[in-house]
mmCIF file of N, CA, C and O in Angstrom:
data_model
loop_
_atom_site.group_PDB
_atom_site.id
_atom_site.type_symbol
_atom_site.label_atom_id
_atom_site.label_comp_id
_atom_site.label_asym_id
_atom_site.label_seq_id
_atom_site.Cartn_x
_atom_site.Cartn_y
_atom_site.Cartn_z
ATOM 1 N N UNK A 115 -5.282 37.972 16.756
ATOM 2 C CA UNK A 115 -5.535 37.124 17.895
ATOM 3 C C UNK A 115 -4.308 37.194 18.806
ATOM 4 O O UNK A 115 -3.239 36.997 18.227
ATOM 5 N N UNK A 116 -4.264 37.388 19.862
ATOM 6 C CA UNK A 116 -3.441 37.553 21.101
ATOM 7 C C UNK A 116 -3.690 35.856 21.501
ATOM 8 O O UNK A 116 -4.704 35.173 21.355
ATOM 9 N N UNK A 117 -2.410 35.509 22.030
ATOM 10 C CA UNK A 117 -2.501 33.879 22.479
ATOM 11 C C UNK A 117 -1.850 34.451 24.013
ATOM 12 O O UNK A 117 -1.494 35.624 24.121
ATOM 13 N N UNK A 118 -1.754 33.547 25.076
ATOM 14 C CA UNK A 118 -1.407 33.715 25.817
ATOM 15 C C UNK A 118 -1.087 31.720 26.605
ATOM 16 O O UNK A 118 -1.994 30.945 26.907
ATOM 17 N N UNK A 119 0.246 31.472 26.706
ATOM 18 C CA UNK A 119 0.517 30.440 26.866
ATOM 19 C C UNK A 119 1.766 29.953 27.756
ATOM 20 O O UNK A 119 2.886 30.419 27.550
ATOM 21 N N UNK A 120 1.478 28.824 28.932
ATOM 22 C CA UNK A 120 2.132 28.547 29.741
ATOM 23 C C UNK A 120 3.316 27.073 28.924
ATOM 24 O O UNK A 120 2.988 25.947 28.548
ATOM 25 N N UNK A 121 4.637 27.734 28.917
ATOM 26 C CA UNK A 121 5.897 26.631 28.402
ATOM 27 C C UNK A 121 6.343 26.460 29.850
ATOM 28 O O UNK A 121 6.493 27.358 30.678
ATOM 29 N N UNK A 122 6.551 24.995 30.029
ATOM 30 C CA UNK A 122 7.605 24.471 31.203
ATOM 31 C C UNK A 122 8.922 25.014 30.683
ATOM 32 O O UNK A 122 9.176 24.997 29.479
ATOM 33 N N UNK A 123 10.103 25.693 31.962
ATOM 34 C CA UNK A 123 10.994 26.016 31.356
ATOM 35 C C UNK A 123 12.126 25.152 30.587
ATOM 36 O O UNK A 123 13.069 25.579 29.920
ATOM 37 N N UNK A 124 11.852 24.142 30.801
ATOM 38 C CA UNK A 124 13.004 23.457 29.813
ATOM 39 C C UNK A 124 12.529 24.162 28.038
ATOM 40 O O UNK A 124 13.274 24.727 27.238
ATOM 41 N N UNK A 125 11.310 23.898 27.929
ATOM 42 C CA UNK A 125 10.509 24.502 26.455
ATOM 43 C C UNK A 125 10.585 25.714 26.455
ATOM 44 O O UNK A 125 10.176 26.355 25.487
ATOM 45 N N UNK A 126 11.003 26.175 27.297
ATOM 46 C CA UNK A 126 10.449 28.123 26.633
ATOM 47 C C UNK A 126 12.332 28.107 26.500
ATOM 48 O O UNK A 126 12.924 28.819 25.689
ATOM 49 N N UNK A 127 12.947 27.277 27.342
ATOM 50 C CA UNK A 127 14.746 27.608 26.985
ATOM 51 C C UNK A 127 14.954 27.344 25.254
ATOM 52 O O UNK A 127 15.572 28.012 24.425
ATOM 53 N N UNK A 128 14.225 26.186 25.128
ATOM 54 C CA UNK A 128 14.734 25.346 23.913
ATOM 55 C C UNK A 128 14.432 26.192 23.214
ATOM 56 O O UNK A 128 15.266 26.735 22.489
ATOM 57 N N UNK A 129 12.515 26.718 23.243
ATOM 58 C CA UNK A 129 12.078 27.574 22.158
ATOM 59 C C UNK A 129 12.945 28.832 21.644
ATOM 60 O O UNK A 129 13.298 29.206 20.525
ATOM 61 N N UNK A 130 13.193 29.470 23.351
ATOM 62 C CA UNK A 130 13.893 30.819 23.108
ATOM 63 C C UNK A 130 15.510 30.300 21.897
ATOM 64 O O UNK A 130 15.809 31.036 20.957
ATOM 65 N N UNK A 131 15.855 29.739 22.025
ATOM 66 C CA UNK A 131 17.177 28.775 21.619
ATOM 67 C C UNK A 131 17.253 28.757 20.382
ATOM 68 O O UNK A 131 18.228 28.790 19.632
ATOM 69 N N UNK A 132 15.958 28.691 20.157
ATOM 70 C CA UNK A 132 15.483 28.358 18.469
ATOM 71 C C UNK A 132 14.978 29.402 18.124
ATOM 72 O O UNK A 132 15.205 29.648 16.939
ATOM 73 N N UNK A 133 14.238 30.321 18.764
ATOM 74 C CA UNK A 133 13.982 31.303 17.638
ATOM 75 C C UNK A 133 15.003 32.571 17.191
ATOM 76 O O UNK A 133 14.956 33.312 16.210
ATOM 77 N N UNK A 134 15.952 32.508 18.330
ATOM 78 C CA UNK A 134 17.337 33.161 18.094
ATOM 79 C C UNK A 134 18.215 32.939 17.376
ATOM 80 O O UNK A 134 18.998 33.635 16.731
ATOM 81 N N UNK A 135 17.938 31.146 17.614
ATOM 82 C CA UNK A 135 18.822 30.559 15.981
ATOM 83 C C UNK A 135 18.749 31.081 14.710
ATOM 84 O O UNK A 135 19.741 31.448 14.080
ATOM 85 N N UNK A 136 17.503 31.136 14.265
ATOM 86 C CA UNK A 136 16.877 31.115 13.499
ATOM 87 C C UNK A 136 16.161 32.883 12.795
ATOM 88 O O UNK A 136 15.590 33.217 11.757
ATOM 89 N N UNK A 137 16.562 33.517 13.908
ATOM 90 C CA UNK A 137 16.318 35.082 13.634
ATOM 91 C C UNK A 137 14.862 35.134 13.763
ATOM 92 O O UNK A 137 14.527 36.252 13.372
ATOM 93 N N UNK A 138 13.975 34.554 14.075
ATOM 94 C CA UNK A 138 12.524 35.001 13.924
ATOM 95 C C UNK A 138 12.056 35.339 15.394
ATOM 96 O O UNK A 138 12.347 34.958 16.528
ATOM 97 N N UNK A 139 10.979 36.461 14.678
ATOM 98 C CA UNK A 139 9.851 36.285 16.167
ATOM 99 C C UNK A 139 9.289 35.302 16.953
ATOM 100 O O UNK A 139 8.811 34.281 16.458
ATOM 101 N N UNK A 140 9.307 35.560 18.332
ATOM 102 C CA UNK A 140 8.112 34.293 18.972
ATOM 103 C C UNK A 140 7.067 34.215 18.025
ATOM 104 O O UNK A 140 6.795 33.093 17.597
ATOM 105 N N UNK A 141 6.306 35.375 17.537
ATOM 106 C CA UNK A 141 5.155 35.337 17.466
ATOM 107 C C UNK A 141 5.178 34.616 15.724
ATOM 108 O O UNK A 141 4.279 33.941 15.221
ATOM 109 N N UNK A 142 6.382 34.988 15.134
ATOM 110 C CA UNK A 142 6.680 33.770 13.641
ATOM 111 C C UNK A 142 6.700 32.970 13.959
ATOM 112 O O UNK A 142 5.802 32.313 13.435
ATOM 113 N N UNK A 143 7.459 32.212 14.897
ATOM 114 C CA UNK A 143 7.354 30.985 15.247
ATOM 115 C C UNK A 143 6.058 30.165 15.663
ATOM 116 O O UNK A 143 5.782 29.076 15.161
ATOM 117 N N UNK A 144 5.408 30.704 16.487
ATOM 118 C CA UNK A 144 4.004 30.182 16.758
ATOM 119 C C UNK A 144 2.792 30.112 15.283
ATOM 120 O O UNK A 144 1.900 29.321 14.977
ATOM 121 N N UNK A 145 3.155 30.946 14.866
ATOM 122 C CA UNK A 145 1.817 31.022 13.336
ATOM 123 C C UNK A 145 2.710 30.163 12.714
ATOM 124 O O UNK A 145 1.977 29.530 11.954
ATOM 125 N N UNK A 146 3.969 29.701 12.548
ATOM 126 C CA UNK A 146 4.509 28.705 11.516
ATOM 127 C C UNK A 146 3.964 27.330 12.286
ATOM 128 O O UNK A 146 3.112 26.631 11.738
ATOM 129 N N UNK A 147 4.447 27.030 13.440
ATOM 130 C CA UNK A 147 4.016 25.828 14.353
ATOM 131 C C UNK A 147 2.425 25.727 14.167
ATOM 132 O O UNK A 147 2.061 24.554 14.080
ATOM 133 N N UNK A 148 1.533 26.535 14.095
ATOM 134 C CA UNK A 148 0.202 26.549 14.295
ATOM 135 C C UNK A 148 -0.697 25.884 12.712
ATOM 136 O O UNK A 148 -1.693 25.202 12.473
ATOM 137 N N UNK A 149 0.425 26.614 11.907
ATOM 138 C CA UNK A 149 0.312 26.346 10.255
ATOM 139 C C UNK A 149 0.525 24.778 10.094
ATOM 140 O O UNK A 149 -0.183 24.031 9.420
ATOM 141 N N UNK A 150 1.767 24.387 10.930
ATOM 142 C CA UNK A 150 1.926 22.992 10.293
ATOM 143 C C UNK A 150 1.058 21.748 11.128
ATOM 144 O O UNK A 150 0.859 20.561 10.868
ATOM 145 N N UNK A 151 0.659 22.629 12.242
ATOM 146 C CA UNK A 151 -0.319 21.565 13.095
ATOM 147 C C UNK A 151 -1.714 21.248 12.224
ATOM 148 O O UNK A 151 -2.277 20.169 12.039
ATOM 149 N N UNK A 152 -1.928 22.082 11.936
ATOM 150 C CA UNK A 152 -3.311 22.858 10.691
ATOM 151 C C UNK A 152 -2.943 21.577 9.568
ATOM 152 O O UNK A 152 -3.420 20.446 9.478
ATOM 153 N N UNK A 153 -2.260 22.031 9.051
ATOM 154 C CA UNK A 153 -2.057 21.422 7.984
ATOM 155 C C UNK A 153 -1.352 19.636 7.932
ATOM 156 O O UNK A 153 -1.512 18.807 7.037
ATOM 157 N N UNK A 154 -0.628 19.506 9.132
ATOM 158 C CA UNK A 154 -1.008 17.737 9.316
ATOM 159 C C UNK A 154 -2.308 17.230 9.286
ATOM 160 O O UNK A 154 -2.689 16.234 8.671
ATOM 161 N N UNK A 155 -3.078 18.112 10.113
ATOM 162 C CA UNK A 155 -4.542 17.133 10.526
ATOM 163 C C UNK A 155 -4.876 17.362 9.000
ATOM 164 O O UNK A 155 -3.775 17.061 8.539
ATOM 165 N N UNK A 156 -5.365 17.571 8.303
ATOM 166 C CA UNK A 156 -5.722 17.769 6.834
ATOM 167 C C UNK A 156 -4.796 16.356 6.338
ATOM 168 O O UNK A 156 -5.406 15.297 6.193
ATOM 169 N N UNK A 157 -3.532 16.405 6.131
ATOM 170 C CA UNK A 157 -3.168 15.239 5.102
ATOM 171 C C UNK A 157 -3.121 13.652 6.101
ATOM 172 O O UNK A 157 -2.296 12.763 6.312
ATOM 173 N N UNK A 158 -3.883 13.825 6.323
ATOM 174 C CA UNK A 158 -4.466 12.057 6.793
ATOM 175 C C UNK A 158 -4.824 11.002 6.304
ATOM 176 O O UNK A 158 -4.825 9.868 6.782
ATOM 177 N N UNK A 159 -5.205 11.458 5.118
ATOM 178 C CA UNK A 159 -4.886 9.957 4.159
ATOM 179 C C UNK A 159 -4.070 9.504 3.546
ATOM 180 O O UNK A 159 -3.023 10.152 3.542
ATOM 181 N N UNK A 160 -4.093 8.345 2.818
ATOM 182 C CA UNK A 160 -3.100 6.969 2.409
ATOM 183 C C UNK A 160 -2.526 8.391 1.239
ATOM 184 O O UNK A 160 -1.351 8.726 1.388
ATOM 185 N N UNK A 161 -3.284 9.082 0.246
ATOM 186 C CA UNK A 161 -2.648 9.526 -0.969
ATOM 187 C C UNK A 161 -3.208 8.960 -2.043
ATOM 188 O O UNK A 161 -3.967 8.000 -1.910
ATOM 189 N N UNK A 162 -2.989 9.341 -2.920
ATOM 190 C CA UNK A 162 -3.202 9.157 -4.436
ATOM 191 C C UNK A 162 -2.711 7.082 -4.513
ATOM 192 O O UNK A 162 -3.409 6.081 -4.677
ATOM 193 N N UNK A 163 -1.267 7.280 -4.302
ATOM 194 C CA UNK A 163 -1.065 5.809 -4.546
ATOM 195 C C UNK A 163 -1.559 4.637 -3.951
ATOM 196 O O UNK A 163 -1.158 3.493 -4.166
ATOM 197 N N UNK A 164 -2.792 5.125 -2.901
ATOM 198 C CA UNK A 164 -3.530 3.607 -3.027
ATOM 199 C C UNK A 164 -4.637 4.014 -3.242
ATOM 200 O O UNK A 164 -5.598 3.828 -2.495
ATOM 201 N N UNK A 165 -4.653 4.638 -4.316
ATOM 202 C CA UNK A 165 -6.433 4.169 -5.057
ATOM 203 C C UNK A 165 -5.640 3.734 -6.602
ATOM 204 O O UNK A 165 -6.355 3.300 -7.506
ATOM 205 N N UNK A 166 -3.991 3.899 -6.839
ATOM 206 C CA UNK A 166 -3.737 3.218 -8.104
ATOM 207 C C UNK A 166 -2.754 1.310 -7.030
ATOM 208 O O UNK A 166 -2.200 0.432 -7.690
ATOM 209 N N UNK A 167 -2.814 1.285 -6.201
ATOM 210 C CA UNK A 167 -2.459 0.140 -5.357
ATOM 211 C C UNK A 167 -2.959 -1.190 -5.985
ATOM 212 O O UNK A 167 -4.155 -1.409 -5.794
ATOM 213 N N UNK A 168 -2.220 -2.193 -6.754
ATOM 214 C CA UNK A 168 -2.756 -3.448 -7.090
ATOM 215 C C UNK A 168 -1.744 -4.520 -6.055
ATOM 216 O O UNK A 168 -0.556 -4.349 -5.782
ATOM 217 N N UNK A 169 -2.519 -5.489 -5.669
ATOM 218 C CA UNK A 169 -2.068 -6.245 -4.643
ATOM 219 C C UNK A 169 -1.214 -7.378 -5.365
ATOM 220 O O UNK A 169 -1.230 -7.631 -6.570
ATOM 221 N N UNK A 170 -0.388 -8.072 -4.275
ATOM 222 C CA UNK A 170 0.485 -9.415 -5.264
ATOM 223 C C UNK A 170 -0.604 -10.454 -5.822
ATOM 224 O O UNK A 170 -1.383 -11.194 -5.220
ATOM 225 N N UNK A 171 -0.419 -10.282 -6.933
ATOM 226 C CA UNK A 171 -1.182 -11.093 -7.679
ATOM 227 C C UNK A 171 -1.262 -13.006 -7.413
ATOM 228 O O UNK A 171 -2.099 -13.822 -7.800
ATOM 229 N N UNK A 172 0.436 -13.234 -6.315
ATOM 230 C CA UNK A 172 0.818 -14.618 -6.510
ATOM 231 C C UNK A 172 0.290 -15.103 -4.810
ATOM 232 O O UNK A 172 0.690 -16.059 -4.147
ATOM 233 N N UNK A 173 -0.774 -14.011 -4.436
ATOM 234 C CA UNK A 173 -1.203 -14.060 -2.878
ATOM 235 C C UNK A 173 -3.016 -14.834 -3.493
ATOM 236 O O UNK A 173 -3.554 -14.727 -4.595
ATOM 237 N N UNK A 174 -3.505 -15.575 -2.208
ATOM 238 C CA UNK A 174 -4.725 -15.803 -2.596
ATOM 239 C C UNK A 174 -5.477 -14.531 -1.793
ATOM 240 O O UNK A 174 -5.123 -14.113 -0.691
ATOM 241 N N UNK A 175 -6.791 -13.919 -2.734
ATOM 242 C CA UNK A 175 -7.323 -12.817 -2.293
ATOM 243 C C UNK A 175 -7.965 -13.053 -0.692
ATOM 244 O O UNK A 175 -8.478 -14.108 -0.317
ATOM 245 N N UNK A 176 -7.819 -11.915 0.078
ATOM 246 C CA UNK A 176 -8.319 -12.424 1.366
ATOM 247 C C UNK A 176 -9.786 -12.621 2.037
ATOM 248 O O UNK A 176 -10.168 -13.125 3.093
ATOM 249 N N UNK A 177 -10.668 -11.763 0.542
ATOM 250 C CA UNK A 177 -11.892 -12.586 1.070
ATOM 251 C C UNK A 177 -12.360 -13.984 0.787
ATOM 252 O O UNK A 177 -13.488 -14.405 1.044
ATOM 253 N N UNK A 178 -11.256 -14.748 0.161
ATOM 254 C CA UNK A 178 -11.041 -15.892 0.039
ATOM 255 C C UNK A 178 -11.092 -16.814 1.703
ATOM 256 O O UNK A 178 -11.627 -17.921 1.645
ATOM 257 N N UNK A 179 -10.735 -16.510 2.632
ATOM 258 C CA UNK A 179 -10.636 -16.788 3.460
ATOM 259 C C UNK A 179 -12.043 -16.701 4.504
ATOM 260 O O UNK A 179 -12.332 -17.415 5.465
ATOM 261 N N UNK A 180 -12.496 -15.978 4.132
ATOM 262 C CA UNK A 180 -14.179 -15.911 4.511
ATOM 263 C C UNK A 180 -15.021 -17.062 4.451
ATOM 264 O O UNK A 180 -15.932 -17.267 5.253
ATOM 265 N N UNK A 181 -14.574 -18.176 3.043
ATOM 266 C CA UNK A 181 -15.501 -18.699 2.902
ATOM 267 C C UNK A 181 -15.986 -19.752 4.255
ATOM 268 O O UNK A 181 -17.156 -20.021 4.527
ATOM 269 N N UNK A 182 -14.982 -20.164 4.868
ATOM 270 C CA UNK A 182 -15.002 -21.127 5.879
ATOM 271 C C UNK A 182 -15.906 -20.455 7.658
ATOM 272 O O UNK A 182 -16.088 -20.924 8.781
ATOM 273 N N UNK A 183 -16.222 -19.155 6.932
ATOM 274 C CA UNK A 183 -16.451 -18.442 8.049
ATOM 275 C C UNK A 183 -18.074 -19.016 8.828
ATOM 276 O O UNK A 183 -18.900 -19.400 8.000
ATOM 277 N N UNK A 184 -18.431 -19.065 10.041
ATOM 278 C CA UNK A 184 -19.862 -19.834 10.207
ATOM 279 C C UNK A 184 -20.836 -18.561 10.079
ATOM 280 O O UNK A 184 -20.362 -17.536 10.569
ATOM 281 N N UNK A 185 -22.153 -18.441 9.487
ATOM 282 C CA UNK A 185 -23.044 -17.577 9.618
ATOM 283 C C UNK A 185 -23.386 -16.485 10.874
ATOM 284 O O UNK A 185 -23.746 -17.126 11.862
ATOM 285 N N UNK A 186 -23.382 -15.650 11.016
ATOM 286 C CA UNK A 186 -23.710 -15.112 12.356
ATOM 287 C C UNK A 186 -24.390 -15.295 12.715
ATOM 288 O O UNK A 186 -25.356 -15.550 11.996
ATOM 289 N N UNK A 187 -24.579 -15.353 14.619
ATOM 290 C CA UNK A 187 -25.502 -15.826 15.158
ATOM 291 C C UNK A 187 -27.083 -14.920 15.226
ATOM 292 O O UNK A 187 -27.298 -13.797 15.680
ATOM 293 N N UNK A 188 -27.636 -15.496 14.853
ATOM 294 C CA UNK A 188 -29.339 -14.688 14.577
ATOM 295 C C UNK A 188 -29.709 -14.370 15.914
ATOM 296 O O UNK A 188 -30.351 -13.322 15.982
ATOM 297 N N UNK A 189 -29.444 -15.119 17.333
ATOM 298 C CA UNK A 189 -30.168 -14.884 18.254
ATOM 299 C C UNK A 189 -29.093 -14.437 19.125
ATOM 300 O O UNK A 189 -28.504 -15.370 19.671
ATOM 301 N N UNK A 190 -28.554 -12.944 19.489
ATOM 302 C CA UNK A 190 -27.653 -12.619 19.984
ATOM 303 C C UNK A 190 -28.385 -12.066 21.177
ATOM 304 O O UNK A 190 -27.649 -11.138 21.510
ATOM 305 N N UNK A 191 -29.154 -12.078 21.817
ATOM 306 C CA UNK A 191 -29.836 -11.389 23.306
ATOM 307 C C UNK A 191 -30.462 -12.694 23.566
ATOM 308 O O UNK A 191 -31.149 -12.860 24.574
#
């Protein structure tokens, strides 16, 4: 795949800046950047540790707080 892409020059300075730092190709640099964009949207959830998550036990539970709630209204139109 050929990309073809417009950087404001402050970004194409910084980029150029960095991939010289760093010894790599533009074109490494973009499939690494592209990889980790990829791969954020994927880890979007909480994780493993809140499906083992137990709440403070010395809290009152919060659908406790429901009970005072009034019925919904039946005739909403």
């Amino acid at each position: 795949m050929n990309l073809s892409i417009y950087l404001p020059n402050k970004l194409k300075e910084q980029f150029e800046a960095y991939v010289q730092s760093k010894g790599i190709s533009r074109s490494a640099a973009f499939r690494k950047a592209i990889e980790l964009l990829l791969k954020q949207d994927k880890n979007t959830s909480w994780g493993k540790w809140m499906d083992k998550f137990e709440g403070d036990p010395s809290l009152e539970p919060f659908e406790k707080s429901r009970d005072n709630l009034k019925a919904p209204n039946q005739a909403i139109f």
